[in-house]
Short mmCIF file of C-alpha atoms in Angstrom, two decimals:
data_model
loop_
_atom_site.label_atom_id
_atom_site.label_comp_id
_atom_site.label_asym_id
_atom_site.label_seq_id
_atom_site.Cartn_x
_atom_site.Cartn_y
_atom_site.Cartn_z
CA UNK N 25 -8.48 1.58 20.23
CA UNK N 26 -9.46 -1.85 21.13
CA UNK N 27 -7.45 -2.31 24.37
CA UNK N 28 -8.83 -2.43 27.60
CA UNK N 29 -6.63 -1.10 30.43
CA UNK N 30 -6.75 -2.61 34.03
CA UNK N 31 -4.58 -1.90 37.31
CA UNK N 32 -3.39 -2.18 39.60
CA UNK N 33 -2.37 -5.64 38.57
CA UNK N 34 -2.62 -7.23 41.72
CA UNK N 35 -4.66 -6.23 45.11
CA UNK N 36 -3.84 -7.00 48.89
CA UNK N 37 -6.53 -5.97 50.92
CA UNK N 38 -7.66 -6.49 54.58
CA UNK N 39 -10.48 -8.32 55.87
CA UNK N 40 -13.73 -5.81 55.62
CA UNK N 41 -11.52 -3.30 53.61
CA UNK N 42 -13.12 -2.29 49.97
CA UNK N 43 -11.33 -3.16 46.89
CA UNK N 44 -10.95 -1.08 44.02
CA UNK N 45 -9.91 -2.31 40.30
CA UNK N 46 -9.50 0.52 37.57
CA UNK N 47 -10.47 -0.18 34.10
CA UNK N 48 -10.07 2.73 30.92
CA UNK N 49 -11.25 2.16 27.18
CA UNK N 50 -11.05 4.00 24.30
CA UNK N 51 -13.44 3.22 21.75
CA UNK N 52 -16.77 4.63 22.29
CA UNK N 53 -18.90 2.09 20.71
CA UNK N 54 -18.51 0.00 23.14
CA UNK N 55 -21.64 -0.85 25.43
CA UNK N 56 -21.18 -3.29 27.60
CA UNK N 57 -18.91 -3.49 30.07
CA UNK N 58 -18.87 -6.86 32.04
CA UNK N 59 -16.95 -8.02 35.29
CA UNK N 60 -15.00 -11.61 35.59
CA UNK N 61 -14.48 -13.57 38.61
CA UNK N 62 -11.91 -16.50 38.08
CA UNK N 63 -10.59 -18.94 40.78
CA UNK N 64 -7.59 -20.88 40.11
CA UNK N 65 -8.73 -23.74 38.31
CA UNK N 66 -11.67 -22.49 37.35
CA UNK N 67 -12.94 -20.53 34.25
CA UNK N 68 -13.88 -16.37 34.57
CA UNK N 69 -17.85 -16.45 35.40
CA UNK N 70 -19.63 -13.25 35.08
CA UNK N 71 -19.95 -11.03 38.28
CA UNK N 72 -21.24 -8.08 37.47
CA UNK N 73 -21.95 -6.15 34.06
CA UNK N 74 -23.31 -2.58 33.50
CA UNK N 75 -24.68 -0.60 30.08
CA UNK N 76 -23.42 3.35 29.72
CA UNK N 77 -26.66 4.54 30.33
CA UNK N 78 -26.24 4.28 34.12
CA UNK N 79 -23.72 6.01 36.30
CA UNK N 80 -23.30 2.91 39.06
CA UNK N 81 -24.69 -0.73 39.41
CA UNK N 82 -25.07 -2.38 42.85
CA UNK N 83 -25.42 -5.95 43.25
CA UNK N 84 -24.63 -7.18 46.73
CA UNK N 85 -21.13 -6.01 48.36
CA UNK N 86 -19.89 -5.37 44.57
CA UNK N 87 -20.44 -1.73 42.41
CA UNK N 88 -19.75 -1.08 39.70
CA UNK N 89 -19.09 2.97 39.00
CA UNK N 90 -18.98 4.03 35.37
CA UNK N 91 -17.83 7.20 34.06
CA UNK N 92 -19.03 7.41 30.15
CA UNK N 93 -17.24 11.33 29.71
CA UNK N 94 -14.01 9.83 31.39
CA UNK N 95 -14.71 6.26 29.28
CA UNK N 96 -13.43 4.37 33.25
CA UNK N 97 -15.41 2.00 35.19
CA UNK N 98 -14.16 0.50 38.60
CA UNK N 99 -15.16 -2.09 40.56
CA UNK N 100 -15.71 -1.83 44.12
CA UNK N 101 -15.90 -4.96 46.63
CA UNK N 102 -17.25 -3.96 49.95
CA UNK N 103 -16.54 -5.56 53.15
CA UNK N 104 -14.38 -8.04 51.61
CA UNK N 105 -13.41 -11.41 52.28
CA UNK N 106 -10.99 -14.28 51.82
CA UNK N 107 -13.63 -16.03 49.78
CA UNK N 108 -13.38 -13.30 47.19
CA UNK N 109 -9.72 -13.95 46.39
CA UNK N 110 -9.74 -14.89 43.22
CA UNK N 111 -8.48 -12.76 39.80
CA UNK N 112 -10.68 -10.21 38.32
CA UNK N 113 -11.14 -9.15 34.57
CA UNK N 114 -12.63 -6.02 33.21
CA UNK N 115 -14.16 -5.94 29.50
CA UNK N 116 -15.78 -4.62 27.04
CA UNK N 117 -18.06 -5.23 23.65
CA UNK N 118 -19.94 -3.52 21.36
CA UNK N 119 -23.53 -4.69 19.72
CA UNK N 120 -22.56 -5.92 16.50
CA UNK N 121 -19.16 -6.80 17.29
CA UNK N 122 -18.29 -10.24 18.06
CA UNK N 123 -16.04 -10.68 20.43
CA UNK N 124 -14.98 -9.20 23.87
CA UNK N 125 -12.00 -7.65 24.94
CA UNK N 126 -11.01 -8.34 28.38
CA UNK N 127 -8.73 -6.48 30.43
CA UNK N 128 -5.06 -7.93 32.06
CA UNK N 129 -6.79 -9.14 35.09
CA UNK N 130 -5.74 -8.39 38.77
CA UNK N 131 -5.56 -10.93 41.44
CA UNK N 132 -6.94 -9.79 44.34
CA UNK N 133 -6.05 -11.11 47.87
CA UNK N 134 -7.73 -10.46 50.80
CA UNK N 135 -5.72 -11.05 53.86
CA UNK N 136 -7.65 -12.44 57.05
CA UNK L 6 -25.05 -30.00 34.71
CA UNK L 7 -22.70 -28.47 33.39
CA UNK L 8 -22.84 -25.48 31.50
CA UNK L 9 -19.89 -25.61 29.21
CA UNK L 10 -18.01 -28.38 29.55
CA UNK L 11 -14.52 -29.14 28.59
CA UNK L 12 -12.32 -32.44 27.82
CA UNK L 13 -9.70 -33.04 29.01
CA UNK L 14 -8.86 -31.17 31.94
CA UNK L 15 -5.48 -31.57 31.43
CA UNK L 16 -3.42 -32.52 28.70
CA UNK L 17 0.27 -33.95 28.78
CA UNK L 18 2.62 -34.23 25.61
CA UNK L 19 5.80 -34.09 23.87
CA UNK L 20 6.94 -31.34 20.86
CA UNK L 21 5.29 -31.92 17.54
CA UNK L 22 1.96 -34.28 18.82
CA UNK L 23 -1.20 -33.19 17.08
CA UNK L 24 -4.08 -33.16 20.13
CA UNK L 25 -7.65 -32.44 20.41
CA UNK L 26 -9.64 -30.55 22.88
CA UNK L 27 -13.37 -31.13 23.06
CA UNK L 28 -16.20 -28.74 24.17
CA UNK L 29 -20.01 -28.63 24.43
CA UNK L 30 -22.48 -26.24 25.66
CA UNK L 31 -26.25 -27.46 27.26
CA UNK L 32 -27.65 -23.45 27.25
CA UNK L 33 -28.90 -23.37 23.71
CA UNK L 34 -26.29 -20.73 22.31
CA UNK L 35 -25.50 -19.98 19.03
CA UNK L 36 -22.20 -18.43 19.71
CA UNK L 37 -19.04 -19.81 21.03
CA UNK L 38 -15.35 -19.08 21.83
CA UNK L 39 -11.96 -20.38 22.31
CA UNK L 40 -9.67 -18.28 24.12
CA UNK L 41 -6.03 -19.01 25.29
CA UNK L 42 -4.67 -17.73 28.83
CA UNK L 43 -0.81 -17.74 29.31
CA UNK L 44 1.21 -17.66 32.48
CA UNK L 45 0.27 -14.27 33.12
CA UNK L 46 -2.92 -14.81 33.53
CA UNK L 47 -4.00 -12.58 29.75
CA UNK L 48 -7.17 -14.02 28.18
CA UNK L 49 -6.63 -13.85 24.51
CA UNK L 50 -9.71 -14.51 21.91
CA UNK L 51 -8.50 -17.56 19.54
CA UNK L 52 -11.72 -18.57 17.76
CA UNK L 53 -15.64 -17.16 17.62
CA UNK L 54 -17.89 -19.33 15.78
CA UNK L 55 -21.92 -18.19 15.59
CA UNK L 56 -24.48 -21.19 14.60
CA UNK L 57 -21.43 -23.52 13.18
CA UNK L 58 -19.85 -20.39 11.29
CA UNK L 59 -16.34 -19.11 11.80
CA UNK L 60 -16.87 -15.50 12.81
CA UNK L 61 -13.52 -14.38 14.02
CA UNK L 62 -9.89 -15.97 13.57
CA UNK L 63 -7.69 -13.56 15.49
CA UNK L 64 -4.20 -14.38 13.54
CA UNK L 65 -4.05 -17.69 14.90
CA UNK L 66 -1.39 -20.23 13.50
CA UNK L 67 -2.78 -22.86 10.94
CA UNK L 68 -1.63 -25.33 12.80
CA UNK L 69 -4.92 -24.54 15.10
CA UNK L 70 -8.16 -25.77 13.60
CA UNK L 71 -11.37 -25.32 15.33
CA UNK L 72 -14.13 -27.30 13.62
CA UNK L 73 -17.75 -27.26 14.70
CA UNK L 74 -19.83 -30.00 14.07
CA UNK L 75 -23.53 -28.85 15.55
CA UNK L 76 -24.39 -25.75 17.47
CA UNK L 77 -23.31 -27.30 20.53
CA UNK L 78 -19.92 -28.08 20.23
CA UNK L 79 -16.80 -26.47 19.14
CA UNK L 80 -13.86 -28.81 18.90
CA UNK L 81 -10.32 -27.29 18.88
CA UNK L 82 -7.34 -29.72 17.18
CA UNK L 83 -4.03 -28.40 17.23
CA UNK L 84 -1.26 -30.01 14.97
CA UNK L 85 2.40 -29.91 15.23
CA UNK L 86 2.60 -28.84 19.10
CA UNK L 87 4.83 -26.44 20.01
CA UNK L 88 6.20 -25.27 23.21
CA UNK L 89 4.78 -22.04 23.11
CA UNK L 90 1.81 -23.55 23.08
CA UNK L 91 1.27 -24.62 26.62
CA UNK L 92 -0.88 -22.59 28.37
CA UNK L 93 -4.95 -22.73 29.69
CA UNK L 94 -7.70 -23.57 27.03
CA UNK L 95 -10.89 -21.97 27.78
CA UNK L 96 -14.24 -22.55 25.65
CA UNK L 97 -17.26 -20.52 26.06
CA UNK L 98 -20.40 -19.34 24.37
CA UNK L 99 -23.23 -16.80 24.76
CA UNK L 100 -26.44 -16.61 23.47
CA UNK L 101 -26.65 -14.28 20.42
CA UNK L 102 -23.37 -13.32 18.64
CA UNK L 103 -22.80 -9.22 18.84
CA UNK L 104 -25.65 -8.49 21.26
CA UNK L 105 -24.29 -8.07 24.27
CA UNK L 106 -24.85 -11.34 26.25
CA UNK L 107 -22.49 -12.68 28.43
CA UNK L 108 -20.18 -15.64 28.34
CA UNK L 109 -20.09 -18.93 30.20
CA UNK L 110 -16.67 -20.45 30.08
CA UNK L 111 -15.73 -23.62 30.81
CA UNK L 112 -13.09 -24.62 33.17
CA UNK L 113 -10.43 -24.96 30.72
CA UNK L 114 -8.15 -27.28 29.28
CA UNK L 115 -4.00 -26.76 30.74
CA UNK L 116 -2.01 -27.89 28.13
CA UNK L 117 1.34 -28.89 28.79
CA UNK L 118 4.37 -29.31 26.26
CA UNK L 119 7.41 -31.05 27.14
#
């Protein structure tokens, strides 16, 4: 009941074509679900983050959509670039818990 | 200035060596992490420690000891190195343990057994 679930596990995508990464959970208490950029070499740094109250979250070319009745969010990368290869991680925490589960990760390459 | 910093970068040694990995923060947290990444990329939580307290020890060997001498620095030493052990060391903290804040890593440590 703690698990995160990403896909797909890795992402090829064209030059100005959206990306899409999947993310399920199971345990309701969570309420916070955060985004994770990491480049190789570098450590995950917060991209994007949204609370259940709110159906979608816009911040630049990324969105995040969140369905609380379906417990999924996604993230969606518009227009994207080579710049934003990199590996992304879902998670999730819950106030009063102390730690965050992350997802598998996907790496994400965006082709030229 | 950097956030979360980690030393070393990358660290180099034989079977049964006992090493140390140092960490600090600058961002005034209370809370921080070490997590392990393997080959595949899987962050796993190690270590949560909230104003010098351990908070969470997720079934880690004993031969990992994190020890935290101030608010600002978590220290991981690992005895009796094993090969299994080689992967990507990552520290972070946030500001307020269970409330929803999010975390600043560092840029890891890769640990390498031979």
């Amino acid at each position: 009941q703690q698990q995160v679930k990403q896909s797909p596990q890795s992402l090829i995508v064209q030059k100005g074509g959206i990306s899409i990464i999947n993310c399920a959970y199971e345990n309701t208490a969570f309420d916070y679900f955060p985004w994770y950029q990491q480049f190789p070499g570098k450590g995950p740094a917060l991209l994007i983050a949204i609370r259940p109250d709110v159906s979608e979250k816009k911040e630049g070319r990324f969105t995040i959509s969140f369905n609380k009745s379906a417990k999924q969010f996604s993230l969606h990368i518009m227009d994207s670039q080579p710049g934003d290869s990199a590996t992304y991680f879902c998670a999730a925490s819950m106030r009063g818990g102390f730690k965050t589960i992350f997802g598998a990760g996907t790496r994400l390459f965006v082709k030229a | 200035d950097t956030a979360v910093s980690q030393t070393p970068k990358y660290l180099v040694t034989q079977m049964g060596n006992d090493k140390s990995i140092k960490c600090e923060q600058n961002l005034g947290h209370d809370t921080m992490y070490w997590y392990k990444q393997d080959s595949k990329k899987f962050l796993k939580i190690m270590f949560s420690y909230n104003n010098k307290e351990l908070i969470i020890n997720e079934t880690v060997p004993n031969r990992f000891s994190p020890k935290s001498p101030d608010k600002a620095h978590l220290n991981l030493h690992i005895n009796s190195l094993e090969l299994g052990d080689s992967a990507v060391y990552f520290c972070a903290s946030s500001q307020v343990a269970g409330s929803n804040q999010p975390q600043h890593f560092g840029d890891g440590t890769r640990l390498s057994i031979l």
